[in-house]
Coordinates of C-alpha atoms in Angstrom, one line a residue:
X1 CA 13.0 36.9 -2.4
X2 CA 13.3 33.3 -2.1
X3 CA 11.1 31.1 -5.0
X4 CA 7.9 29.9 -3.8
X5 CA 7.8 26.2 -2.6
X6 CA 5.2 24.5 -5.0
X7 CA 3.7 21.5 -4.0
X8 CA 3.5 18.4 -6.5
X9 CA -0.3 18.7 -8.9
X10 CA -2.7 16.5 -8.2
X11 CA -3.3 13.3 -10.8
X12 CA -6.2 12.0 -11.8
X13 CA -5.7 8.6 -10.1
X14 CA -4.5 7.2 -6.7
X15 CA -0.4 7.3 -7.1
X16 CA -0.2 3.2 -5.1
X17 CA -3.6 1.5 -6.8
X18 CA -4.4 4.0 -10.0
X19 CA -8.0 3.7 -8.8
X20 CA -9.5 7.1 -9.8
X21 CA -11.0 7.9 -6.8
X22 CA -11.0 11.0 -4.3
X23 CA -7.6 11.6 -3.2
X24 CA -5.9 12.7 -0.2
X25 CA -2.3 14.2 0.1
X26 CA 0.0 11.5 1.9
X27 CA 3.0 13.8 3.6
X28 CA 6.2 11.2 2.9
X29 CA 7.9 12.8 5.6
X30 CA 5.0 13.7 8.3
X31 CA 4.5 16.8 8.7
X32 CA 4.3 16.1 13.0
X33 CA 7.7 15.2 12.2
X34 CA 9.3 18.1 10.4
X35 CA 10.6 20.1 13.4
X36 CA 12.1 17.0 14.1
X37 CA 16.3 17.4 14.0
X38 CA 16.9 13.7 12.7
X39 CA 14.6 15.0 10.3
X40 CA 15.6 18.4 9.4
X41 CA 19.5 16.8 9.2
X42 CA 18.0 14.6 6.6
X43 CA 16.0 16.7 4.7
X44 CA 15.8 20.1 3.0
X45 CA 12.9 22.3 4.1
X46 CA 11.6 22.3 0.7
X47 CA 12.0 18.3 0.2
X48 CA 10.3 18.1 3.7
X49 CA 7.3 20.1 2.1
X50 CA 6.7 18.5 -1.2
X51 CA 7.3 14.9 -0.8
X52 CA 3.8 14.3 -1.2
X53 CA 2.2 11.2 -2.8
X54 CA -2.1 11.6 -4.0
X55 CA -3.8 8.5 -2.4
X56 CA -7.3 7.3 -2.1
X57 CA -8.5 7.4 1.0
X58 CA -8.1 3.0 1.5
X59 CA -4.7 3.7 0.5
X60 CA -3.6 6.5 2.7
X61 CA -5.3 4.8 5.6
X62 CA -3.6 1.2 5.0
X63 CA 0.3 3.2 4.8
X64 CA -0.8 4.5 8.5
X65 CA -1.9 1.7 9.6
X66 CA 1.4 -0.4 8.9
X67 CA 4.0 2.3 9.7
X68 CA 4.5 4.6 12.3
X69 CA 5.3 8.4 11.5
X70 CA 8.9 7.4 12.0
X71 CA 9.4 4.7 9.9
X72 CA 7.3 6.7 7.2
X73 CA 10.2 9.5 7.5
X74 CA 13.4 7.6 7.6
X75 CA 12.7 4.5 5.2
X76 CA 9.0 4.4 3.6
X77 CA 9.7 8.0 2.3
X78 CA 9.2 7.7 -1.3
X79 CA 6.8 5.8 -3.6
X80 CA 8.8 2.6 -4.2
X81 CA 10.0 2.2 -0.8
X82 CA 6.3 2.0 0.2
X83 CA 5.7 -0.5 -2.0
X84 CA 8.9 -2.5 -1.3
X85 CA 6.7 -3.8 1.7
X86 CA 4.9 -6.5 0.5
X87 CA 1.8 -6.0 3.1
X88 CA 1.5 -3.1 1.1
X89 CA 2.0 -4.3 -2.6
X90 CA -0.3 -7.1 -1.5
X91 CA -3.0 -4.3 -0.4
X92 CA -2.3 -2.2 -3.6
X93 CA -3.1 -5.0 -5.7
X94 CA -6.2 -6.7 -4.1
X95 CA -7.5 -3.0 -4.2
X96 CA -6.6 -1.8 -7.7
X97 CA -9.4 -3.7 -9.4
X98 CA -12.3 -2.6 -7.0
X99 CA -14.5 0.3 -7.7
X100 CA -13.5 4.3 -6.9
X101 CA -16.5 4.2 -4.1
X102 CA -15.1 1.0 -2.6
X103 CA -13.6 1.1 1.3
X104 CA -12.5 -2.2 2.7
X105 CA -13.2 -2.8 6.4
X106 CA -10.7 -3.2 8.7

């Protein structure tokens, strides 16, 4: 019997601004995206799975809203190529000083 895929646990703090707020699991490769054969020729099933980072929910929402679900799977797919954007660093860093309840309008 194959092992179980396990996903990453969950830290106490957002994995972009360290905020310890409540977190949401951010799907590096989207999951509407797995069945996808660019994707599945790129990725293992398992690696498709559990390449997860835990955001806060300001977080999470900013990576959607300056990627699409493609771009998130075949370059923003890991933790420091998110953050090799600089609208994104910029966002991380205005945000990691604010308080775990704080949501910025958009």
């Amino acid at each position: 019997m194959p092992e179980p895929i396990r996903l990453p646990p969950q830290p106490e703090a957002c994995e972009l601004c360290a905020r310890n707020a409540l977190l949401t699991r951010h799907h590096l490769i989207p999951k509407s995206l797995h069945n996808k054969p660019y994707v599945q020729k790129r990725y293992a099933k398992s690696e498709r799975i559990t390449a997860t980072l835990w955001l806060c929910r300001a977080c999470h929402n900013q990576v959607h809203r300056l990627f699409s679900e493609k771009e998130l799977a075949l370059t923003y797919n890991t933790r420091d190529s998110l953050l090799s954007d600089e609208r994104l660093r910029t966002f991380v860093a205005w945000l990691a000083d604010k308080p775990a309840g704080f949501h910025p309008r958009h």
